[in-house]
Short mmCIF file of C-alpha atoms in Angstrom, two decimals:
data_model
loop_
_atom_site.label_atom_id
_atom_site.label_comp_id
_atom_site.label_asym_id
_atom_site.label_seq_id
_atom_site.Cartn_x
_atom_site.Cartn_y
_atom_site.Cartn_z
CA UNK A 835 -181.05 -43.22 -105.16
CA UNK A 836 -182.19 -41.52 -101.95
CA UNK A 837 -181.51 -42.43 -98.32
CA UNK A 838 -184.45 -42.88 -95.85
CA UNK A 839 -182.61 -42.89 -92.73
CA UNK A 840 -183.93 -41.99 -89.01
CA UNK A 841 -181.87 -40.07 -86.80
CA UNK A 842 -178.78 -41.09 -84.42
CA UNK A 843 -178.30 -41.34 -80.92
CA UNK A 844 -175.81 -40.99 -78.43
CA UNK A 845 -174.95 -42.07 -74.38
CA UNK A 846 -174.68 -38.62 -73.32
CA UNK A 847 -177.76 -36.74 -74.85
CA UNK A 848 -179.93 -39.56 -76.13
CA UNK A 849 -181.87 -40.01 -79.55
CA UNK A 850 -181.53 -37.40 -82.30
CA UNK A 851 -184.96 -36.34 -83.55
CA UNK A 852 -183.45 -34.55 -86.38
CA UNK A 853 -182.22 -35.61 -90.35
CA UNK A 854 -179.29 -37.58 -90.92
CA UNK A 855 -175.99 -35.72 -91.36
CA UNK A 856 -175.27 -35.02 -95.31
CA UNK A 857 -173.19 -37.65 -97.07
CA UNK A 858 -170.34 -37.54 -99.38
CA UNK A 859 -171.44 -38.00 -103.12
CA UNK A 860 -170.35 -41.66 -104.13
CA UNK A 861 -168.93 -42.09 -107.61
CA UNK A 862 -171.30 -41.85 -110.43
CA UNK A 863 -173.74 -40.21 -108.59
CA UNK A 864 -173.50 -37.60 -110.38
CA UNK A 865 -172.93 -36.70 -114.76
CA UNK A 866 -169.10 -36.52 -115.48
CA UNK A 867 -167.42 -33.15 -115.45
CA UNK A 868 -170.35 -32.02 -112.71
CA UNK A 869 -168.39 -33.15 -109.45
CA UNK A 870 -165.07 -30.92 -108.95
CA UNK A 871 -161.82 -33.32 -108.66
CA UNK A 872 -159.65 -31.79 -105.83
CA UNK A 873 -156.24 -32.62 -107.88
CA UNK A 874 -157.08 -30.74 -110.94
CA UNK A 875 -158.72 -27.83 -109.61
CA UNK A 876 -156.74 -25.07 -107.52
CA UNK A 877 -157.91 -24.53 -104.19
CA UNK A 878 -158.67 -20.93 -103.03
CA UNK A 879 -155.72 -19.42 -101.25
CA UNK A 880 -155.47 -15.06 -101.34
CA UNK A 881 -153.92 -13.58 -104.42
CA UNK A 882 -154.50 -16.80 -106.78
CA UNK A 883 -157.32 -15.72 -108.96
CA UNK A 884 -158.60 -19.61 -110.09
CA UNK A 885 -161.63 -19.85 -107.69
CA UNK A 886 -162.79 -23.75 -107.35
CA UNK A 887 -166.01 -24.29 -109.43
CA UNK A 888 -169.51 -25.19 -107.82
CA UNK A 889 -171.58 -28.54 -108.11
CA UNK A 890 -173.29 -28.60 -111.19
CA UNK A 891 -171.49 -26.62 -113.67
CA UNK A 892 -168.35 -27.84 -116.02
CA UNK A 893 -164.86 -27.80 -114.40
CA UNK A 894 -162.77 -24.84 -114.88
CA UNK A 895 -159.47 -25.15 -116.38
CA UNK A 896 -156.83 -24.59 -113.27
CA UNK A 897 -154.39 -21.43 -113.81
CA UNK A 898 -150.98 -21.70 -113.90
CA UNK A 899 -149.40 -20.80 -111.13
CA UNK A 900 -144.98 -20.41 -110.63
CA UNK A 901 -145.95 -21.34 -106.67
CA UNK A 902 -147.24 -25.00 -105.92
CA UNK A 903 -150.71 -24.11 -104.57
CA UNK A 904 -150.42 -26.07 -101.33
CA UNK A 905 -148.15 -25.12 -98.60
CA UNK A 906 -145.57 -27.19 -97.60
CA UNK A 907 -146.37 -29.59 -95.06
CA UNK A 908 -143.85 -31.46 -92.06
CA UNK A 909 -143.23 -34.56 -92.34
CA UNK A 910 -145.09 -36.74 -90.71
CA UNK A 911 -144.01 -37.92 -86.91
CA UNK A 912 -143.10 -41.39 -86.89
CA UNK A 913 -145.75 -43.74 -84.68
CA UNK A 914 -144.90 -43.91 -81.01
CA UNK A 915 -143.77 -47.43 -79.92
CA UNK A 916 -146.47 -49.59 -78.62
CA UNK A 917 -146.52 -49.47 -74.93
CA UNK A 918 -145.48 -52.82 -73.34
CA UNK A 919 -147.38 -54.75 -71.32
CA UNK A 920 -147.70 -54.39 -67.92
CA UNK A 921 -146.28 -57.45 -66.63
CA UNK A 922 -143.05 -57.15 -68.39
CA UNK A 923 -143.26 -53.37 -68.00
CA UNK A 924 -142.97 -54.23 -64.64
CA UNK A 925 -140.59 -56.66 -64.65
CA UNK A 926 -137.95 -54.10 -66.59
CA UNK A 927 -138.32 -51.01 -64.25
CA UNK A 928 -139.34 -52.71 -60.62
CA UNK A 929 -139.14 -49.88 -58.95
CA UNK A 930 -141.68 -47.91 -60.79
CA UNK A 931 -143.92 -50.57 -59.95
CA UNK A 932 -144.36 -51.40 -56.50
CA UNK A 933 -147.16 -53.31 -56.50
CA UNK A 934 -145.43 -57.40 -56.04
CA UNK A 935 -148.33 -58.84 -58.22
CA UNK A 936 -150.03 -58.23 -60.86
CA UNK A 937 -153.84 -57.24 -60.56
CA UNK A 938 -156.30 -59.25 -62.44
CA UNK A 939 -159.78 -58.36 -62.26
CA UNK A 940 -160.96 -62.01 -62.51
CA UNK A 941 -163.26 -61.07 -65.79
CA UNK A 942 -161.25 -61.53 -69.32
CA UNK A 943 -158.62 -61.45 -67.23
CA UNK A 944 -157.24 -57.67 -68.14
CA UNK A 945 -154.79 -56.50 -66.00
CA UNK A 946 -155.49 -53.55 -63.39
CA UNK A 947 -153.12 -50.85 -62.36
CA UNK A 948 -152.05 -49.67 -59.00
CA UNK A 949 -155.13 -47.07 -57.53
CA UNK A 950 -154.62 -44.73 -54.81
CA UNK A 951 -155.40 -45.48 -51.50
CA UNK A 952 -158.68 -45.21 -50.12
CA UNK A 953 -159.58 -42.71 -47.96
CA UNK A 954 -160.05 -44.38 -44.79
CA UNK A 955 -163.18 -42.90 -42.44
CA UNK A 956 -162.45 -44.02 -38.43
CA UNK A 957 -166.31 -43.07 -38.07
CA UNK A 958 -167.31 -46.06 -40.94
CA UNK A 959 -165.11 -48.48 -40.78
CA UNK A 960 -167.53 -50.39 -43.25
CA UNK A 961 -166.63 -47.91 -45.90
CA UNK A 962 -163.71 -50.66 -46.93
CA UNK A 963 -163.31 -54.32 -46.69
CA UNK A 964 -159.41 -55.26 -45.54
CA UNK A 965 -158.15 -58.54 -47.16
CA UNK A 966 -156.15 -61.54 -45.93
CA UNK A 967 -153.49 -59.41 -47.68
CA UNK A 968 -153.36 -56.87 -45.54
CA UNK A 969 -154.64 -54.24 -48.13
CA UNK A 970 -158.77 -52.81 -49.05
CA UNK A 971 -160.81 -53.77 -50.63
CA UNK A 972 -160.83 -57.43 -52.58
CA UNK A 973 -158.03 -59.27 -53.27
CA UNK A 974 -156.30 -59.90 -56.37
CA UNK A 975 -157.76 -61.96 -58.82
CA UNK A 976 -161.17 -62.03 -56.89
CA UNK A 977 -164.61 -60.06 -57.49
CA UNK A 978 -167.32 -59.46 -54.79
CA UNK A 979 -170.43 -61.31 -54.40
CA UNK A 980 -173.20 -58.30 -54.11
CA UNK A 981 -176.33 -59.43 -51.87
CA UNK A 982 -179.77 -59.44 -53.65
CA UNK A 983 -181.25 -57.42 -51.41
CA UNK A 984 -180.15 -53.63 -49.65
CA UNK A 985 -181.65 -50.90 -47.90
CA UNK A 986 -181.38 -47.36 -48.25
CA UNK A 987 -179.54 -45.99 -44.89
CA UNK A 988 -178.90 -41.86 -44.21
CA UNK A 989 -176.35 -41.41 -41.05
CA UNK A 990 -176.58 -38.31 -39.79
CA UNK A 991 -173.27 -36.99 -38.32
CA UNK A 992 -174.35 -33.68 -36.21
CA UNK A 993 -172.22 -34.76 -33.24
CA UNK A 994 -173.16 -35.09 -29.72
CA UNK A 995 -176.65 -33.53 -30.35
CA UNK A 996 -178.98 -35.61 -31.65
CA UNK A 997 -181.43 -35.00 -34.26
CA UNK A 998 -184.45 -35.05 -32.32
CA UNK A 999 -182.74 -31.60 -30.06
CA UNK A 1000 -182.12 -29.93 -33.39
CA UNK A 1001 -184.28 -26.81 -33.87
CA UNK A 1002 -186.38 -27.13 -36.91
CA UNK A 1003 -185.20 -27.30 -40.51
CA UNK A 1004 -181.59 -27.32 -39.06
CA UNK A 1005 -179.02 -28.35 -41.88
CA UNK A 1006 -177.86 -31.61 -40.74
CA UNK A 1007 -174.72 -33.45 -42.63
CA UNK A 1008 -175.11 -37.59 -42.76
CA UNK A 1009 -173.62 -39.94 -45.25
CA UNK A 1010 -175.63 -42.44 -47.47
CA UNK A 1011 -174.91 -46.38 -47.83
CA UNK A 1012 -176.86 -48.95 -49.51
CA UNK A 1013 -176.22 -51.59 -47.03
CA UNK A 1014 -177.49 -55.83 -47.09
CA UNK A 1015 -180.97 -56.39 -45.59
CA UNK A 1016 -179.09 -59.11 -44.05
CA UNK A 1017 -176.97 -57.47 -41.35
CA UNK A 1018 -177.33 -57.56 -37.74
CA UNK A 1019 -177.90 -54.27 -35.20
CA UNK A 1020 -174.69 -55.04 -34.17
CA UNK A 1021 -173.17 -55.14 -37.57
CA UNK A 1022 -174.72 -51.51 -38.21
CA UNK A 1023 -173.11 -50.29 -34.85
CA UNK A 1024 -169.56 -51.58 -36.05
CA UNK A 1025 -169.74 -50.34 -39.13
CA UNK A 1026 -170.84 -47.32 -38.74
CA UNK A 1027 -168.44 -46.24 -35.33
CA UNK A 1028 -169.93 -47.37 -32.61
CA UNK A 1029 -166.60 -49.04 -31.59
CA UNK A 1030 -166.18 -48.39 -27.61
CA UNK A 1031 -165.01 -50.47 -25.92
CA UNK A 1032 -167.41 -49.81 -22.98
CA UNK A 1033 -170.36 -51.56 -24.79
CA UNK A 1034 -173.12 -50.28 -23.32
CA UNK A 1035 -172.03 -46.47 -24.91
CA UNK A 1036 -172.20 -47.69 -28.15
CA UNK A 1037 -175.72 -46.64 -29.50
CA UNK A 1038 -177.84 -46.97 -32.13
CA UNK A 1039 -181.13 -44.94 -33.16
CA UNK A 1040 -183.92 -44.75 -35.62
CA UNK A 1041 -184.91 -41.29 -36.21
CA UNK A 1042 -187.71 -40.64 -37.69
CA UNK A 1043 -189.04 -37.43 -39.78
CA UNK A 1044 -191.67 -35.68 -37.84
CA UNK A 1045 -192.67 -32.58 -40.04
CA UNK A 1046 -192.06 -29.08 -39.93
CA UNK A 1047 -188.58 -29.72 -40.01
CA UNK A 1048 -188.56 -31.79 -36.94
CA UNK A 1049 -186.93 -35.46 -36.06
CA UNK A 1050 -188.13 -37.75 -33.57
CA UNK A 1051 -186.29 -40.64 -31.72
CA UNK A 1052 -187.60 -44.14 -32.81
CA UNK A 1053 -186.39 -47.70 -32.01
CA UNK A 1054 -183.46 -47.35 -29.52
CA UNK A 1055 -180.22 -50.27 -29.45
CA UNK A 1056 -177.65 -50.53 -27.07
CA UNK A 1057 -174.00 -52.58 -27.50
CA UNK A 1058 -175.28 -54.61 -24.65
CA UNK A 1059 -178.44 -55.65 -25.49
CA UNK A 1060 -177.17 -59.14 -27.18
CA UNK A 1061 -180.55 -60.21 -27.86
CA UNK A 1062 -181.63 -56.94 -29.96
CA UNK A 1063 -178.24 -57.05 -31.55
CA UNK A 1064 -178.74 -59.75 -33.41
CA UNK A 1065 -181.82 -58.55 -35.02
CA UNK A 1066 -181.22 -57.89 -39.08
CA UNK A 1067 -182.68 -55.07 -41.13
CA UNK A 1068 -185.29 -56.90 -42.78
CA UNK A 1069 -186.45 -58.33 -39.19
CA UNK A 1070 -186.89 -54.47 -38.21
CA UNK A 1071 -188.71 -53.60 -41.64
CA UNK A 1072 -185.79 -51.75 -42.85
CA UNK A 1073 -185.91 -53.57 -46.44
CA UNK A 1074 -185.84 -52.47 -49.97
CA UNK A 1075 -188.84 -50.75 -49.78
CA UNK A 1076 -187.43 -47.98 -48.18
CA UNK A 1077 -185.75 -46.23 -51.37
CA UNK A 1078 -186.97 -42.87 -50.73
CA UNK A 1079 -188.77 -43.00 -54.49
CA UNK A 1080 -191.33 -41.40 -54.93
CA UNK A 1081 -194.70 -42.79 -53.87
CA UNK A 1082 -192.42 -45.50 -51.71
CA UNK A 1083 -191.28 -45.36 -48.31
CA UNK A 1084 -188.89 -43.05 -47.12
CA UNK A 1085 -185.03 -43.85 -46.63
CA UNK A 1086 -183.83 -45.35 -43.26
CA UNK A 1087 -182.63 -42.21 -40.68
CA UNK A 1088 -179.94 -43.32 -38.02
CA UNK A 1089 -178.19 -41.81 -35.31
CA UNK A 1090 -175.04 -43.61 -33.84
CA UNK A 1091 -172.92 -42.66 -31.02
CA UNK A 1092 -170.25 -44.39 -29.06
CA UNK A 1093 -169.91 -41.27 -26.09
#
């Protein structure tokens, strides 16, 4: 009986073009006395002369040997104890566990361990959501409700000189956020630093790429302009079409200051 089989895949590198891996013979596949049978036959260790027979031909008789042909082996380690869960693993050593609930994701409820603290930016405040808790990000028990619809945003972060009085093909660092089509001018200023308490120094640009390495200043907001504050992404055309994909529009370039 032969096996017509295509080949495998894996997550990390994708199909396998090539032949299935060999199998082990099943019983019967083959005429008695052809297949070797590990018990009877010595296996190949220096200075014993009984060399293990190939497929195909009839078993050799094994030698006799004063030495047992397999070396001696430790005992087996007895199974670790299953870990316990982590509610009462919590309630027997507290202070391991500082956490005073337990985390539930919300989904199958499985239980979620303590992670590290954030790492809070004072220059994107957006970068976390506080709770009514007190802590980041959502609180237990809860998941968060993702908007349809985002746009691609690039913040550059080259200080008090703006893109548009860089020289050409300057090296300029920003940070990326897929942020909701949905929120406000004056959302975007918040979120992304803008925080003075001086309003109208709390600034918003669109910069825009002008070739040759060059930027160029585009739509301007100011923290007291109430009326252009409250204008959302999508009313300003920055929607999902702006991905940056090829063949679609290119991402959304901002420049924020609060100085």
């Amino acid at each position: 009986m032969s096996f017509v089989l295509g080949g495998g895949s894996n997550p990390a590198f994708g199909r396998d073009p090539g032949p299935p891996p060999p199998r082990t013979p099943r019983p019967g596949a083959f005429p008695p006395g052809a297949v070797p049978n590990p018990a009877a036959v010595p296996r190949v260790i220096p200075g014993m002369p009984a060399p293990a027979p190939a497929y195909g031909f009839a078993q050799q008789p094994a030698a006799p040997a004063a030495s047992p042909y397999y070396y001696a082996q430790a005992p087996a380690p007895a199974a670790p104890a299953a870990a316990p869960a982590w509610g009462s693993a919590m309630a027997a050593t507290p202070s391991l566990f500082p956490q005073p609930y337990q985390y539930i994701s919300g989904l199958g409820g499985s239980g979620r361990t303590p992670q590290p603290y954030p790492v809070i930016n004072p220059n994107m405040p957006a970068a976390n959501m506080m709770n009514s808790t007190g802590g980041v990000g959502c609180e237990p028990g809860y998941n968060y409700f993702f908007p349809p619809e985002h746009t691609k945003i690039h913040v550059f972060k080259c200080g008090a000189t703006p893109p548009w009085h860089q020289p050409p093909n300057a090296r300029l660092p920003f940070h990326a956020c897929h942020v909701p089509v949905s929120t406000t001018v004056q959302e975007l200023m918040y979120g992304f630093g803008a925080t003075n308490p001086s309003k109208k120094k709390n600034k918003l640009f669109e910069v825009v790429q002008g070739g040759n390495g060059r930027w160029y200043r585009g739509l301007a907001f100011r923290g007291d302009d109430k009326e252009l504050l409250q204008k959302t992404c999508k009313d300003l055309g920055w929607d999902k079409s702006r991905s940056g994909l090829p063949g679609q529009k290119p991402v959304v370039y901002l420049y924020v200051t609060k100085d």
